[in-house]
Amino acid sequence: LKIKLVGSVGEPQLSQFATSFLIDDELAVDAGTLGFALPLPQQARIRDILVTHAHLDHVCSLPIMIDNVFDAEREPLRVHAHPETAKVLREHLFNDRIWPDLIRIGESDDVQPMLEFRPFEKERPFWVGGIQVTAIAVPHTVRCFSFLLEKDGAAALVVGDTGPTRRIWEIAAKTPGLSHVFVEASFPDEQADLAKLTKHLTPSTLQAEKAKVPGDVTFVAYHLKPRYAARVGEELEALGDPQIVVARSNEEYRIT
Ligand SMILES: [Zn+2]
Ligand SMILES: [Zn+2]
């Protein structure tokens, strides 16, 4: 498994304005930056997108990317989302006001559909290419999921925006071969109240979450709010845990 946090700009950096991960070239998690920052040929290779939740920093480049890669010969982009998330995206994004309702347009006989929603159920594994995906719910201010990705004995967990939680770590502890957890660290510890209110993590709460997973698992922190990224990076480093690292965007993690 190759996993890359797609940055908002081309250079490796700690902070991201929005979130996307590219997995093995043809799969992505979230579409915050795909349509803005990824070179066009790389956008065109993506066949499937897993959506953690409907917040704008995770979906804002989706309409743009669809526009960028559309080709009458191309099969529709498959957007895997919980039915509730898909409903929100249809009502509030692809609603013929913010952007054309591409689902309705695609239902017409003479137009090739550009995207299709593929609903998933929580904790029921499904396959995308050669990767087995399991969606696990996490607590956030809207319905939000994490994705367990398994391929050839390798496993990684891409955790959506979350506050402190439990279920996902029970599953992580039982997953053979799990080596990497990509997890958010949005705010510095001094903003703990804000993090609690908005259901995000800080370095201290991330450390407490990590303690729920036994064994040799590396936690890669991402979703550092740009305004606080340097501070959050320092606080994560000060934890002194070699298994907690900060994600640098546009660098590839090879999960074996
Ligand atoms: Zn969010
Ligand atoms: Zn977010």
mmCIF file of C-alpha atoms and ligand atoms in Angstrom:
data_model
loop_
_atom_site.group_PDB
_atom_site.id
_atom_site.type_symbol
_atom_site.label_atom_id
_atom_site.label_comp_id
_atom_site.label_asym_id
_atom_site.label_seq_id
_atom_site.Cartn_x
_atom_site.Cartn_y
_atom_site.Cartn_z
ATOM 1 C CA LEU A 1 0.000 0.000 0.000
ATOM 2 C CA LYS A 2 1.275 3.450 -0.910
ATOM 3 C CA ILE A 3 -0.332 6.314 0.983
ATOM 4 C CA LYS A 4 0.286 9.990 0.321
ATOM 5 C CA LEU A 5 -1.250 12.990 2.022
ATOM 6 C CA VAL A 6 -1.947 15.291 -0.905
ATOM 7 C CA GLY A 7 -0.875 18.774 0.130
ATOM 8 C CA SER A 8 -2.450 22.076 -0.754
ATOM 9 C CA VAL A 9 0.736 23.131 -2.516
ATOM 10 C CA GLY A 10 3.553 21.210 -4.131
ATOM 11 C CA GLU A 11 6.136 21.347 -1.366
ATOM 12 C CA PRO A 12 6.241 19.046 1.641
ATOM 13 C CA GLN A 13 4.780 20.880 4.613
ATOM 14 C CA LEU A 14 3.191 20.310 7.999
ATOM 15 C CA SER A 15 -0.011 22.230 7.490
ATOM 16 C CA GLN A 16 -2.740 21.532 4.968
ATOM 17 C CA PHE A 17 -5.605 23.801 3.984
ATOM 18 C CA ALA A 18 -7.774 20.793 3.177
ATOM 19 C CA THR A 19 -7.519 17.001 3.216
ATOM 20 C CA SER A 20 -7.011 14.213 0.673
ATOM 21 C CA PHE A 21 -5.036 10.981 0.710
ATOM 22 C CA LEU A 22 -3.962 9.194 -2.433
ATOM 23 C CA ILE A 23 -3.786 5.400 -2.092
ATOM 24 C CA ASP A 24 -1.973 3.345 -4.725
ATOM 25 C CA ASP A 25 -2.724 5.901 -7.499
ATOM 26 C CA GLU A 26 -6.333 4.893 -8.256
ATOM 27 C CA LEU A 27 -8.014 5.341 -4.887
ATOM 28 C CA ALA A 28 -8.361 8.436 -2.705
ATOM 29 C CA VAL A 29 -9.699 9.192 0.730
ATOM 30 C CA ASP A 30 -11.498 12.570 0.725
ATOM 31 C CA ALA A 31 -11.336 15.231 -1.948
ATOM 32 C CA GLY A 32 -10.217 18.403 -0.222
ATOM 33 C CA THR A 33 -7.141 18.937 -2.369
ATOM 34 C CA LEU A 34 -7.269 16.357 -5.215
ATOM 35 C CA GLY A 35 -8.868 18.665 -7.763
ATOM 36 C CA PHE A 36 -6.702 21.659 -6.891
ATOM 37 C CA ALA A 37 -3.226 20.379 -6.130
ATOM 38 C CA LEU A 38 -2.699 17.051 -7.879
ATOM 39 C CA PRO A 39 -1.280 17.127 -11.413
ATOM 40 C CA LEU A 40 -3.996 16.470 -13.972
ATOM 41 C CA PRO A 41 -2.736 13.028 -15.152
ATOM 42 C CA GLN A 42 -2.752 11.868 -11.530
ATOM 43 C CA GLN A 43 -6.296 13.157 -11.033
ATOM 44 C CA ALA A 44 -7.366 11.262 -14.142
ATOM 45 C CA ARG A 45 -6.070 7.952 -12.748
ATOM 46 C CA ILE A 46 -8.338 8.099 -9.703
ATOM 47 C CA ARG A 47 -11.339 5.756 -10.031
ATOM 48 C CA ASP A 48 -12.702 5.646 -6.483
ATOM 49 C CA ILE A 49 -12.966 8.138 -3.633
ATOM 50 C CA LEU A 50 -13.850 7.197 -0.062
ATOM 51 C CA VAL A 51 -15.477 10.115 1.751
ATOM 52 C CA THR A 52 -15.028 10.361 5.521
ATOM 53 C CA HIS A 53 -17.603 13.127 5.977
ATOM 54 C CA ALA A 54 -19.239 16.063 4.224
ATOM 55 C CA HIS A 55 -17.260 18.936 5.741
ATOM 56 C CA LEU A 56 -15.941 21.285 3.116
ATOM 57 C CA ASP A 57 -12.234 20.748 3.803
ATOM 58 C CA HIS A 58 -12.817 17.095 2.796
ATOM 59 C CA VAL A 59 -15.006 17.543 -0.303
ATOM 60 C CA CYS A 60 -14.393 21.045 -1.685
ATOM 61 C CA SER A 61 -12.341 19.981 -4.706
ATOM 62 C CA LEU A 62 -14.654 17.103 -5.679
ATOM 63 C CA PRO A 63 -16.780 19.083 -8.184
ATOM 64 C CA ILE A 64 -13.646 20.643 -9.667
ATOM 65 C CA MET A 65 -11.895 17.290 -9.984
ATOM 66 C CA ILE A 66 -14.896 15.740 -11.746
ATOM 67 C CA ASP A 67 -14.828 18.633 -14.186
ATOM 68 C CA ASN A 68 -11.073 18.246 -14.625
ATOM 69 C CA VAL A 69 -11.117 14.546 -15.474
ATOM 70 C CA PHE A 70 -14.407 14.201 -17.324
ATOM 71 C CA ASP A 71 -14.122 12.323 -20.543
ATOM 72 C CA ALA A 72 -17.038 10.783 -22.434
ATOM 73 C CA GLU A 73 -15.085 7.512 -22.678
ATOM 74 C CA ARG A 74 -14.406 7.347 -18.983
ATOM 75 C CA GLU A 75 -16.316 5.250 -16.486
ATOM 76 C CA PRO A 76 -17.994 7.332 -13.771
ATOM 77 C CA LEU A 77 -15.971 8.285 -10.703
ATOM 78 C CA ARG A 78 -17.185 6.107 -7.836
ATOM 79 C CA VAL A 79 -17.775 8.097 -4.670
ATOM 80 C CA HIS A 80 -18.096 5.759 -1.691
ATOM 81 C CA ALA A 81 -19.976 7.478 1.094
ATOM 82 C CA HIS A 82 -22.357 6.682 3.900
ATOM 83 C CA PRO A 83 -25.938 7.232 2.632
ATOM 84 C CA GLU A 84 -26.354 10.161 5.017
ATOM 85 C CA THR A 85 -23.184 11.834 3.696
ATOM 86 C CA ALA A 86 -24.249 11.214 0.081
ATOM 87 C CA LYS A 87 -27.616 12.839 0.843
ATOM 88 C CA VAL A 88 -25.906 15.912 2.287
ATOM 89 C CA LEU A 89 -23.634 16.201 -0.757
ATOM 90 C CA ARG A 90 -26.591 15.947 -3.128
ATOM 91 C CA GLU A 91 -28.687 18.462 -1.207
ATOM 92 C CA HIS A 92 -25.996 21.004 -0.504
ATOM 93 C CA LEU A 93 -23.304 20.646 -3.156
ATOM 94 C CA PHE A 94 -24.621 18.907 -6.295
ATOM 95 C CA ASN A 95 -27.943 20.752 -5.983
ATOM 96 C CA ASP A 96 -28.132 22.739 -9.222
ATOM 97 C CA ARG A 97 -27.203 25.898 -7.308
ATOM 98 C CA ILE A 98 -23.687 25.472 -5.914
ATOM 99 C CA TRP A 99 -22.892 22.991 -8.694
ATOM 100 C CA PRO A 100 -24.956 21.093 -11.278
ATOM 101 C CA ASP A 101 -26.769 17.994 -10.048
ATOM 102 C CA LEU A 102 -24.448 15.576 -11.815
ATOM 103 C CA ILE A 103 -26.369 12.562 -10.567
ATOM 104 C CA ARG A 104 -29.601 13.706 -12.234
ATOM 105 C CA ILE A 105 -27.753 14.749 -15.388
ATOM 106 C CA GLY A 106 -26.094 11.326 -15.521
ATOM 107 C CA GLU A 107 -29.489 9.619 -15.396
ATOM 108 C CA SER A 108 -30.412 11.103 -18.730
ATOM 109 C CA ASP A 109 -30.007 8.638 -21.613
ATOM 110 C CA ASP A 110 -27.683 10.646 -23.797
ATOM 111 C CA VAL A 111 -25.091 11.670 -21.217
ATOM 112 C CA GLN A 112 -22.333 9.531 -19.779
ATOM 113 C CA PRO A 113 -22.631 9.713 -15.938
ATOM 114 C CA MET A 114 -19.686 11.543 -14.382
ATOM 115 C CA LEU A 115 -19.986 10.166 -10.900
ATOM 116 C CA GLU A 116 -21.954 7.614 -8.972
ATOM 117 C CA PHE A 117 -22.473 7.301 -5.267
ATOM 118 C CA ARG A 118 -21.701 3.900 -3.809
ATOM 119 C CA PRO A 119 -23.203 3.677 -0.327
ATOM 120 C CA PHE A 120 -21.273 1.732 2.310
ATOM 121 C CA GLU A 121 -22.436 0.281 5.598
ATOM 122 C CA LYS A 122 -20.407 0.655 8.725
ATOM 123 C CA GLU A 123 -18.107 -2.240 9.544
ATOM 124 C CA ARG A 124 -19.133 -4.235 6.478
ATOM 125 C CA PRO A 125 -15.950 -4.751 4.399
ATOM 126 C CA PHE A 126 -16.012 -4.079 0.656
ATOM 127 C CA TRP A 127 -13.386 -4.222 -2.080
ATOM 128 C CA VAL A 128 -12.005 -1.419 -4.181
ATOM 129 C CA GLY A 129 -9.617 -2.899 -6.702
ATOM 130 C CA GLY A 130 -7.280 -5.101 -4.689
ATOM 131 C CA ILE A 131 -7.874 -3.247 -1.420
ATOM 132 C CA GLN A 132 -10.311 -4.360 1.242
ATOM 133 C CA VAL A 133 -11.986 -1.368 2.883
ATOM 134 C CA THR A 134 -13.873 -1.312 6.176
ATOM 135 C CA ALA A 135 -15.651 1.878 7.265
ATOM 136 C CA ILE A 136 -15.685 2.510 11.007
ATOM 137 C CA ALA A 137 -17.686 5.337 12.602
ATOM 138 C CA VAL A 138 -15.886 8.012 14.636
ATOM 139 C CA PRO A 139 -17.430 10.821 16.705
ATOM 140 C CA HIS A 140 -17.402 14.224 15.006
ATOM 141 C CA THR A 141 -19.915 17.055 14.691
ATOM 142 C CA VAL A 142 -21.425 15.363 11.625
ATOM 143 C CA ARG A 143 -21.538 11.670 10.700
ATOM 144 C CA CYS A 144 -17.952 10.691 10.044
ATOM 145 C CA PHE A 145 -16.018 7.527 9.195
ATOM 146 C CA SER A 146 -12.543 6.097 9.187
ATOM 147 C CA PHE A 147 -11.290 3.566 6.690
ATOM 148 C CA LEU A 148 -9.334 0.422 7.436
ATOM 149 C CA LEU A 149 -7.374 -0.449 4.283
ATOM 150 C CA GLU A 150 -6.003 -3.974 3.909
ATOM 151 C CA LYS A 151 -3.985 -5.408 1.059
ATOM 152 C CA ASP A 152 -1.701 -8.458 0.856
ATOM 153 C CA GLY A 153 -1.299 -8.679 4.629
ATOM 154 C CA ALA A 154 -0.530 -4.962 5.044
ATOM 155 C CA ALA A 155 -2.997 -2.721 6.856
ATOM 156 C CA ALA A 156 -3.387 0.989 7.542
ATOM 157 C CA LEU A 157 -6.105 3.024 9.125
ATOM 158 C CA VAL A 158 -7.066 6.456 7.809
ATOM 159 C CA VAL A 159 -9.075 8.072 10.581
ATOM 160 C CA GLY A 160 -11.546 10.830 9.740
ATOM 161 C CA ASP A 161 -11.996 13.946 11.859
ATOM 162 C CA THR A 162 -12.640 12.717 15.375
ATOM 163 C CA GLY A 163 -12.742 13.454 19.052
ATOM 164 C CA PRO A 164 -11.707 10.852 21.628
ATOM 165 C CA THR A 165 -13.240 7.491 20.782
ATOM 166 C CA ARG A 166 -13.113 3.757 21.445
ATOM 167 C CA ARG A 167 -14.634 1.450 18.829
ATOM 168 C CA ILE A 168 -12.044 2.115 16.158
ATOM 169 C CA TRP A 169 -9.206 1.233 18.523
ATOM 170 C CA GLU A 170 -10.884 -2.070 19.435
ATOM 171 C CA ILE A 171 -10.860 -2.927 15.732
ATOM 172 C CA ALA A 172 -7.294 -1.643 15.303
ATOM 173 C CA ALA A 173 -6.100 -3.870 18.135
ATOM 174 C CA LYS A 174 -7.564 -6.918 16.394
ATOM 175 C CA THR A 175 -6.241 -6.149 12.901
ATOM 176 C CA PRO A 176 -3.277 -8.312 11.916
ATOM 177 C CA GLY A 177 -0.516 -6.448 10.125
ATOM 178 C CA LEU A 178 -1.710 -2.973 11.104
ATOM 179 C CA SER A 179 1.367 -0.748 11.001
ATOM 180 C CA HIS A 180 0.140 2.820 10.422
ATOM 181 C CA VAL A 181 -2.695 4.946 11.733
ATOM 182 C CA PHE A 182 -3.222 8.321 10.063
ATOM 183 C CA VAL A 183 -5.032 10.440 12.595
ATOM 184 C CA GLU A 184 -5.857 14.071 13.075
ATOM 185 C CA ALA A 185 -4.225 16.553 15.449
ATOM 186 C CA SER A 186 -6.137 19.732 14.712
ATOM 187 C CA PHE A 187 -5.442 22.061 17.616
ATOM 188 C CA PRO A 188 -2.655 22.693 20.147
ATOM 189 C CA ASP A 189 -3.282 21.692 23.748
ATOM 190 C CA GLU A 190 -4.047 25.270 24.793
ATOM 191 C CA GLN A 191 -7.127 25.037 22.541
ATOM 192 C CA ALA A 192 -8.394 21.889 24.271
ATOM 193 C CA ASP A 193 -11.808 23.443 24.943
ATOM 194 C CA LEU A 194 -12.294 24.336 21.297
ATOM 195 C CA ALA A 195 -11.090 20.867 20.256
ATOM 196 C CA LYS A 196 -13.621 19.267 22.598
ATOM 197 C CA LEU A 197 -16.459 21.442 21.315
ATOM 198 C CA THR A 198 -15.660 20.785 17.648
ATOM 199 C CA LYS A 199 -14.757 17.099 18.206
ATOM 200 C CA HIS A 200 -11.130 17.195 17.204
ATOM 201 C CA LEU A 201 -7.891 16.004 18.835
ATOM 202 C CA THR A 202 -4.884 17.826 20.283
ATOM 203 C CA PRO A 203 -1.426 16.301 20.859
ATOM 204 C CA SER A 204 -2.380 15.241 24.419
ATOM 205 C CA THR A 205 -5.679 13.652 23.443
ATOM 206 C CA LEU A 206 -3.996 11.989 20.447
ATOM 207 C CA GLN A 207 -1.471 10.457 22.823
ATOM 208 C CA ALA A 208 -4.303 9.149 25.008
ATOM 209 C CA GLU A 209 -5.968 7.635 21.927
ATOM 210 C CA LYS A 210 -2.734 5.955 20.880
ATOM 211 C CA ALA A 211 -2.448 4.336 24.305
ATOM 212 C CA LYS A 212 -5.616 2.371 23.453
ATOM 213 C CA VAL A 213 -3.786 0.488 20.670
ATOM 214 C CA PRO A 214 -1.222 -2.067 21.840
ATOM 215 C CA GLY A 215 1.789 -3.091 19.777
ATOM 216 C CA ASP A 216 4.037 -1.616 17.188
ATOM 217 C CA VAL A 217 1.819 0.886 15.382
ATOM 218 C CA THR A 218 3.001 4.251 14.065
ATOM 219 C CA PHE A 219 0.595 7.146 14.451
ATOM 220 C CA VAL A 220 0.960 9.703 11.683
ATOM 221 C CA ALA A 221 -0.652 13.006 12.654
ATOM 222 C CA TYR A 222 -2.349 15.102 9.978
ATOM 223 C CA HIS A 223 -5.129 17.745 9.717
ATOM 224 C CA LEU A 224 -2.979 20.276 11.586
ATOM 225 C CA LYS A 225 -4.878 23.552 11.283
ATOM 226 C CA PRO A 226 -2.508 25.837 9.349
ATOM 227 C CA ARG A 227 -2.758 28.595 11.942
ATOM 228 C CA TYR A 228 -1.506 26.259 14.679
ATOM 229 C CA ALA A 229 0.561 23.777 12.674
ATOM 230 C CA ALA A 230 3.984 24.802 13.974
ATOM 231 C CA ARG A 231 2.767 24.711 17.581
ATOM 232 C CA VAL A 232 1.008 21.356 17.156
ATOM 233 C CA GLY A 233 4.141 19.971 15.511
ATOM 234 C CA GLU A 234 6.259 21.075 18.477
ATOM 235 C CA GLU A 235 3.829 19.612 20.979
ATOM 236 C CA LEU A 236 3.736 16.290 19.152
ATOM 237 C CA GLU A 237 7.518 16.167 19.112
ATOM 238 C CA ALA A 238 7.645 17.053 22.813
ATOM 239 C CA LEU A 239 5.647 13.892 23.569
ATOM 240 C CA GLY A 240 8.920 12.076 22.909
ATOM 241 C CA ASP A 241 7.173 9.055 21.412
ATOM 242 C CA PRO A 242 9.040 7.798 18.329
ATOM 243 C CA GLN A 243 5.802 6.156 17.192
ATOM 244 C CA ILE A 244 4.042 9.498 16.878
ATOM 245 C CA VAL A 245 5.162 11.406 13.803
ATOM 246 C CA VAL A 246 3.808 14.369 11.902
ATOM 247 C CA ALA A 247 2.678 13.753 8.340
ATOM 248 C CA ARG A 248 4.480 15.734 5.709
ATOM 249 C CA SER A 249 2.251 16.291 2.744
ATOM 250 C CA ASN A 250 3.291 14.979 -0.668
ATOM 251 C CA GLU A 251 5.536 12.317 0.860
ATOM 252 C CA GLU A 252 4.748 8.705 0.209
ATOM 253 C CA TYR A 253 4.298 6.180 3.006
ATOM 254 C CA ARG A 254 4.886 2.604 1.956
ATOM 255 C CA ILE A 255 2.878 0.235 4.102
ATOM 256 C CA THR A 256 4.061 -3.357 4.003
HETATM 257 ZN ZN ZN B 1 -14.780 17.841 9.960
HETATM 258 ZN ZN ZN B 2 -11.626 18.492 8.592
#
